[in-house]
């Protein structure tokens, strides 16, 4: 959902600015677009950490084969913590950026752009905090939004693999369950790789700009910023597709919802039976977040989700 918000709101603003040299929504977009982009990094970072913890709990659970599905209220609570925490950490971006204008010496055309400069109208205490954030922004990006999810995911995967290999030597586990566990781990690793590849250019550019900005022209800085935004939009486009392709139960559920909406949910007997069969298969398989027993299929009255 956050990736969709980035593509729906931020991408048109950036394209409009590159074509017309005018900022859509003016000062509002200069503050909201960076806020949403940094929040997107936070949502992805903390979601990967949460998924790594979930995989670790799945490997260390004493009843791995009979792990119940988590309640919808608990899932929403975790998502709320991730979203609220990400947006809270991104609040300084709203106070850091503002709209500026520049006149081209060749064509004389006035162009609008966003500059990283705190407003002098802020209270003194807030102004000092924003300046501190601006000075530490590069290393905060690199440490929290790049190193944290990658190191956290790698550590959880190494510990999970070690525990899984130890359990395989002591007890015989189902082949299907082991394959499904490996499939879920590969899904998280794939999401982490995409995230790492798409955020590496931005971190490299931030470090280069921090130490070489006096020797670089404004056109070069604008080009680097545009490249960073392109990789962010690419990540937001690829991540949902990768998740739906690698996680078969989630992808199947998504396709069932799309087919149901396209067909108008017609009460045909054959289609309802097929839908019931597909729901039963989805319930018997595990989702990207949680595991459920494959040995005892759920009763037909328990079909569906708590939502």
Short mmCIF file of C-alpha atoms in Angstrom, two decimals:
data_model
loop_
_atom_site.label_atom_id
_atom_site.label_comp_id
_atom_site.label_asym_id
_atom_site.label_seq_id
_atom_site.Cartn_x
_atom_site.Cartn_y
_atom_site.Cartn_z
CA UNK A 1 0.00 0.00 0.00
CA UNK A 2 2.82 2.43 0.80
CA UNK A 3 4.55 1.57 -2.49
CA UNK A 4 1.30 2.38 -4.27
CA UNK A 5 1.09 5.73 -2.48
CA UNK A 6 4.65 6.57 -3.57
CA UNK A 7 3.89 5.76 -7.21
CA UNK A 8 0.50 7.49 -7.14
CA UNK A 9 1.58 10.76 -5.52
CA UNK A 10 5.37 11.22 -5.74
CA UNK A 11 5.97 9.93 -9.28
CA UNK A 12 3.59 12.43 -11.02
CA UNK A 13 5.08 15.31 -9.02
CA UNK A 14 8.63 14.41 -10.07
CA UNK A 15 7.68 13.92 -13.73
CA UNK A 16 5.76 17.21 -13.81
CA UNK A 17 8.73 19.04 -12.31
CA UNK A 18 11.17 17.59 -14.84
CA UNK A 19 8.97 18.49 -17.80
CA UNK A 20 7.74 21.96 -16.85
CA UNK A 21 10.44 23.04 -14.36
CA UNK A 22 7.54 24.01 -12.10
CA UNK A 23 6.79 22.34 -8.81
CA UNK A 24 3.33 20.82 -8.61
CA UNK A 25 1.58 21.90 -5.38
CA UNK A 26 4.60 24.17 -4.84
CA UNK A 27 5.92 24.19 -1.26
CA UNK A 28 3.55 21.42 -0.13
CA UNK A 29 5.08 18.88 -2.53
CA UNK A 30 8.60 19.93 -1.50
CA UNK A 31 7.80 18.84 2.02
CA UNK A 32 5.42 15.90 1.47
CA UNK A 33 7.38 14.07 -1.25
CA UNK A 34 10.61 13.69 0.80
CA UNK A 35 8.51 12.79 3.84
CA UNK A 36 6.74 9.99 1.96
CA UNK A 37 9.95 8.73 0.35
CA UNK A 38 11.80 8.49 3.67
CA UNK A 39 8.73 6.93 5.29
CA UNK A 40 8.77 4.34 2.51
CA UNK A 41 12.33 3.41 3.44
CA UNK A 42 11.30 3.12 7.08
CA UNK A 43 8.27 0.95 6.29
CA UNK A 44 10.41 -1.42 4.21
CA UNK A 45 13.20 -1.49 6.80
CA UNK A 46 11.00 -2.33 9.78
CA UNK A 47 8.86 -4.75 7.74
CA UNK A 48 11.97 -6.73 6.77
CA UNK A 49 13.04 -6.78 10.41
CA UNK A 50 9.57 -8.00 11.45
CA UNK A 51 9.63 -10.72 8.79
CA UNK A 52 13.09 -11.81 9.94
CA UNK A 53 11.82 -12.10 13.52
CA UNK A 54 8.82 -14.09 12.32
CA UNK A 55 11.04 -16.55 10.45
CA UNK A 56 13.22 -16.91 13.55
CA UNK A 57 10.16 -17.67 15.70
CA UNK A 58 8.99 -20.20 13.11
CA UNK A 59 12.33 -22.02 13.32
CA UNK A 60 12.58 -21.97 17.12
CA UNK A 61 8.93 -22.71 17.89
CA UNK A 62 8.52 -26.00 19.81
CA UNK A 63 5.35 -26.74 17.81
CA UNK A 64 6.43 -25.68 14.36
CA UNK A 65 4.08 -28.02 12.53
CA UNK A 66 0.99 -26.88 14.49
CA UNK A 67 1.59 -23.14 14.65
CA UNK A 68 -1.75 -21.31 14.58
CA UNK A 69 -2.60 -18.39 12.34
CA UNK A 70 -2.12 -15.05 14.06
CA UNK A 71 -5.24 -13.00 14.73
CA UNK A 72 -6.02 -10.06 12.46
CA UNK A 73 -5.98 -7.60 15.37
CA UNK A 74 -2.39 -8.56 16.21
CA UNK A 75 -1.31 -8.13 12.59
CA UNK A 76 -2.93 -4.70 12.36
CA UNK A 77 -1.25 -3.67 15.62
CA UNK A 78 2.18 -4.62 14.28
CA UNK A 79 1.54 -2.83 11.00
CA UNK A 80 0.41 0.25 12.90
CA UNK A 81 3.63 0.26 14.92
CA UNK A 82 5.68 -0.01 11.72
CA UNK A 83 3.78 2.75 9.92
CA UNK A 84 3.56 5.16 12.85
CA UNK A 85 7.22 4.61 13.73
CA UNK A 86 8.34 5.18 10.14
CA UNK A 87 6.31 8.37 9.77
CA UNK A 88 7.49 9.68 13.14
CA UNK A 89 11.14 9.24 12.17
CA UNK A 90 10.43 11.07 8.89
CA UNK A 91 8.85 14.17 10.45
CA UNK A 92 12.13 16.19 10.24
CA UNK A 93 11.93 15.94 6.45
CA UNK A 94 8.84 18.18 6.52
CA UNK A 95 10.77 20.92 8.31
CA UNK A 96 13.97 20.47 6.33
CA UNK A 97 12.85 21.17 2.76
CA UNK A 98 11.40 24.30 1.19
CA UNK A 99 10.70 25.70 -2.27
CA UNK A 100 13.28 27.86 -4.05
CA UNK A 101 13.52 29.56 -7.44
CA UNK A 102 16.41 30.06 -9.81
CA UNK A 103 16.72 31.96 -13.09
CA UNK A 104 18.66 30.36 -15.91
CA UNK A 105 21.47 32.69 -17.11
CA UNK A 106 21.08 31.43 -20.69
CA UNK A 107 17.34 31.27 -21.32
CA UNK A 108 16.15 33.48 -18.49
CA UNK A 109 13.50 30.92 -17.54
CA UNK A 110 12.57 30.77 -13.85
CA UNK A 111 12.78 27.21 -12.52
CA UNK A 112 11.45 25.94 -9.21
CA UNK A 113 13.27 23.35 -7.16
CA UNK A 114 13.37 22.01 -3.62
CA UNK A 115 16.31 22.89 -1.44
CA UNK A 116 17.41 21.37 1.86
CA UNK A 117 17.29 24.46 4.05
CA UNK A 118 15.36 24.77 7.32
CA UNK A 119 13.10 27.76 7.61
CA UNK A 120 14.36 30.55 9.84
CA UNK A 121 10.83 31.07 11.18
CA UNK A 122 11.02 27.87 13.22
CA UNK A 123 11.41 28.08 17.00
CA UNK A 124 15.01 28.08 18.12
CA UNK A 125 14.86 24.64 19.75
CA UNK A 126 13.17 23.07 16.72
CA UNK A 127 15.56 24.85 14.36
CA UNK A 128 18.58 23.44 16.17
CA UNK A 129 17.12 19.93 16.09
CA UNK A 130 16.46 20.17 12.35
CA UNK A 131 20.02 21.38 11.77
CA UNK A 132 21.35 18.45 13.79
CA UNK A 133 19.24 16.09 11.70
CA UNK A 134 20.53 17.69 8.50
CA UNK A 135 24.14 17.22 9.57
CA UNK A 136 23.57 13.59 10.58
CA UNK A 137 21.14 12.77 7.77
CA UNK A 138 23.66 10.98 5.56
CA UNK A 139 24.86 8.57 8.25
CA UNK A 140 21.32 8.14 9.60
CA UNK A 141 20.23 7.05 6.12
CA UNK A 142 23.17 4.68 5.80
CA UNK A 143 22.88 3.16 9.26
CA UNK A 144 19.12 2.89 9.80
CA UNK A 145 17.72 2.49 6.28
CA UNK A 146 20.52 0.47 4.69
CA UNK A 147 22.70 -1.38 7.19
CA UNK A 148 19.93 -2.23 9.68
CA UNK A 149 17.58 -4.23 7.38
CA UNK A 150 20.40 -5.99 5.54
CA UNK A 151 22.39 -6.98 8.65
CA UNK A 152 19.20 -7.88 10.53
CA UNK A 153 17.92 -10.10 7.72
CA UNK A 154 21.29 -11.79 7.19
CA UNK A 155 21.68 -12.45 10.92
CA UNK A 156 18.19 -13.91 11.26
CA UNK A 157 18.70 -16.09 8.21
CA UNK A 158 22.03 -17.44 9.48
CA UNK A 159 20.59 -18.24 12.91
CA UNK A 160 17.47 -19.78 11.38
CA UNK A 161 19.49 -21.97 9.00
CA UNK A 162 21.73 -23.12 11.83
CA UNK A 163 18.76 -24.05 14.02
CA UNK A 164 17.02 -25.78 11.10
CA UNK A 165 20.12 -27.81 10.24
CA UNK A 166 20.49 -28.85 13.89
CA UNK A 167 16.86 -29.95 14.11
CA UNK A 168 17.16 -31.96 10.92
CA UNK A 169 19.89 -34.04 12.54
CA UNK A 170 17.91 -34.72 15.71
CA UNK A 171 14.44 -35.31 14.30
CA UNK A 172 12.80 -36.17 11.03
CA UNK A 173 10.58 -33.37 9.75
CA UNK A 174 8.16 -33.36 6.86
CA UNK A 175 9.64 -32.74 3.44
CA UNK A 176 6.85 -30.40 2.36
CA UNK A 177 7.15 -28.35 5.52
CA UNK A 178 10.91 -27.98 5.08
CA UNK A 179 10.50 -26.96 1.46
CA UNK A 180 7.89 -24.37 2.43
CA UNK A 181 10.19 -22.96 5.12
CA UNK A 182 13.00 -22.61 2.59
CA UNK A 183 10.61 -20.96 0.14
CA UNK A 184 9.56 -18.34 2.70
CA UNK A 185 13.18 -17.67 3.60
CA UNK A 186 14.05 -17.21 -0.07
CA UNK A 187 11.17 -14.75 -0.41
CA UNK A 188 12.54 -12.57 2.40
CA UNK A 189 16.06 -12.80 0.98
CA UNK A 190 14.74 -11.74 -2.44
CA UNK A 191 12.97 -8.71 -0.96
CA UNK A 192 16.14 -7.75 0.91
CA UNK A 193 18.29 -8.04 -2.22
CA UNK A 194 15.93 -5.81 -4.21
CA UNK A 195 15.87 -3.28 -1.40
CA UNK A 196 19.67 -3.31 -1.04
CA UNK A 197 20.29 -2.90 -4.78
CA UNK A 198 17.83 0.00 -5.06
CA UNK A 199 19.09 1.90 -2.00
CA UNK A 200 22.81 1.47 -2.65
CA UNK A 201 23.02 4.24 -5.31
CA UNK A 202 21.31 6.73 -3.01
CA UNK A 203 23.69 6.04 -0.13
CA UNK A 204 26.71 6.24 -2.43
CA UNK A 205 25.46 9.53 -3.87
CA UNK A 206 24.82 10.94 -0.39
CA UNK A 207 28.37 10.16 0.70
CA UNK A 208 29.87 11.56 -2.50
CA UNK A 209 27.79 14.73 -2.32
CA UNK A 210 28.63 15.24 1.36
CA UNK A 211 32.37 15.36 0.65
CA UNK A 212 32.41 16.76 -2.89
CA UNK A 213 29.39 19.07 -3.08
CA UNK A 214 31.48 22.30 -3.31
CA UNK A 215 33.12 20.97 -6.48
CA UNK A 216 29.89 19.77 -8.12
CA UNK A 217 27.50 21.87 -10.18
CA UNK A 218 23.80 22.20 -9.48
CA UNK A 219 22.97 20.25 -12.67
CA UNK A 220 25.06 17.31 -11.44
CA UNK A 221 23.38 17.35 -8.03
CA UNK A 222 19.94 17.46 -9.65
CA UNK A 223 20.86 14.52 -11.88
CA UNK A 224 22.04 12.45 -8.90
CA UNK A 225 18.84 13.27 -7.03
CA UNK A 226 16.76 12.21 -10.03
CA UNK A 227 18.66 8.91 -10.26
CA UNK A 228 18.01 8.24 -6.58
CA UNK A 229 14.29 8.86 -7.03
CA UNK A 230 14.23 6.60 -10.08
CA UNK A 231 15.65 3.71 -8.06
CA UNK A 232 13.09 4.38 -5.32
CA UNK A 233 10.23 4.25 -7.83
CA UNK A 234 11.74 1.10 -9.33
CA UNK A 235 11.80 -0.55 -5.88
CA UNK A 236 8.19 0.44 -5.25
CA UNK A 237 7.20 -1.10 -8.60
CA UNK A 238 9.16 -4.34 -8.31
CA UNK A 239 8.62 -5.20 -4.64
CA UNK A 240 4.85 -5.94 -4.82
CA UNK A 241 5.28 -7.97 -8.02
CA UNK A 242 8.17 -9.93 -6.52
CA UNK A 243 6.19 -10.59 -3.34
CA UNK A 244 3.13 -11.84 -5.24
CA UNK A 245 5.27 -14.05 -7.51
CA UNK A 246 7.46 -15.62 -4.80
CA UNK A 247 4.72 -16.05 -2.20
CA UNK A 248 2.32 -18.39 -3.97
CA UNK A 249 -0.50 -18.36 -1.33
CA UNK A 250 -0.50 -14.56 -1.26
CA UNK A 251 -0.38 -14.36 -5.07
CA UNK A 252 -3.17 -16.91 -5.41
CA UNK A 253 -5.32 -15.01 -2.91
CA UNK A 254 -4.68 -11.77 -4.80
CA UNK A 255 -5.67 -13.37 -8.11
CA UNK A 256 -8.80 -14.85 -6.54
CA UNK A 257 -9.82 -11.39 -5.30
CA UNK A 258 -9.19 -9.87 -8.73
CA UNK A 259 -11.16 -12.60 -10.50
CA UNK A 260 -13.98 -12.23 -7.98
CA UNK A 261 -14.14 -8.47 -8.63
CA UNK A 262 -14.00 -8.91 -12.42
CA UNK A 263 -16.75 -11.53 -12.48
CA UNK A 264 -18.95 -9.49 -10.15
CA UNK A 265 -19.01 -12.31 -7.60
CA UNK A 266 -21.74 -14.13 -9.55
CA UNK A 267 -23.51 -16.77 -7.40
CA UNK A 268 -22.86 -19.60 -9.85
CA UNK A 269 -22.66 -23.05 -8.29
CA UNK A 270 -19.61 -24.21 -10.17
CA UNK A 271 -17.72 -21.02 -9.52
CA UNK A 272 -18.63 -21.08 -5.83
CA UNK A 273 -17.38 -24.66 -5.56
CA UNK A 274 -14.14 -23.68 -7.31
CA UNK A 275 -13.78 -20.69 -5.03
CA UNK A 276 -14.33 -22.88 -1.98
CA UNK A 277 -11.66 -25.31 -3.20
CA UNK A 278 -9.20 -22.50 -3.82
CA UNK A 279 -9.91 -21.01 -0.39
CA UNK A 280 -9.37 -24.43 1.20
CA UNK A 281 -6.02 -24.78 -0.58
CA UNK A 282 -5.01 -21.31 0.52
CA UNK A 283 -5.96 -22.05 4.13
CA UNK A 284 -3.97 -25.30 4.09
CA UNK A 285 -0.83 -23.51 2.90
CA UNK A 286 1.12 -20.94 4.85
CA UNK A 287 1.16 -17.23 4.16
CA UNK A 288 4.27 -15.07 3.94
CA UNK A 289 3.93 -14.11 7.60
CA UNK A 290 2.59 -17.13 9.46
CA UNK A 291 2.59 -20.91 9.37
CA UNK A 292 -0.30 -23.29 9.86
CA UNK A 293 -0.54 -27.03 10.22
CA UNK A 294 -0.66 -29.06 7.01
CA UNK A 295 -1.44 -32.29 8.79
CA UNK A 296 -4.98 -31.46 9.92
CA UNK A 297 -6.89 -29.31 7.43
CA UNK A 298 -9.27 -26.75 8.96
CA UNK A 299 -13.01 -27.36 8.97
CA UNK A 300 -15.11 -25.82 6.26
CA UNK A 301 -16.84 -23.53 8.76
CA UNK A 302 -13.52 -21.86 9.55
CA UNK A 303 -12.81 -20.79 5.97
CA UNK A 304 -11.70 -17.20 5.50
CA UNK A 305 -9.64 -14.87 7.63
CA UNK A 306 -10.41 -13.04 10.89
CA UNK A 307 -10.81 -9.85 8.83
#
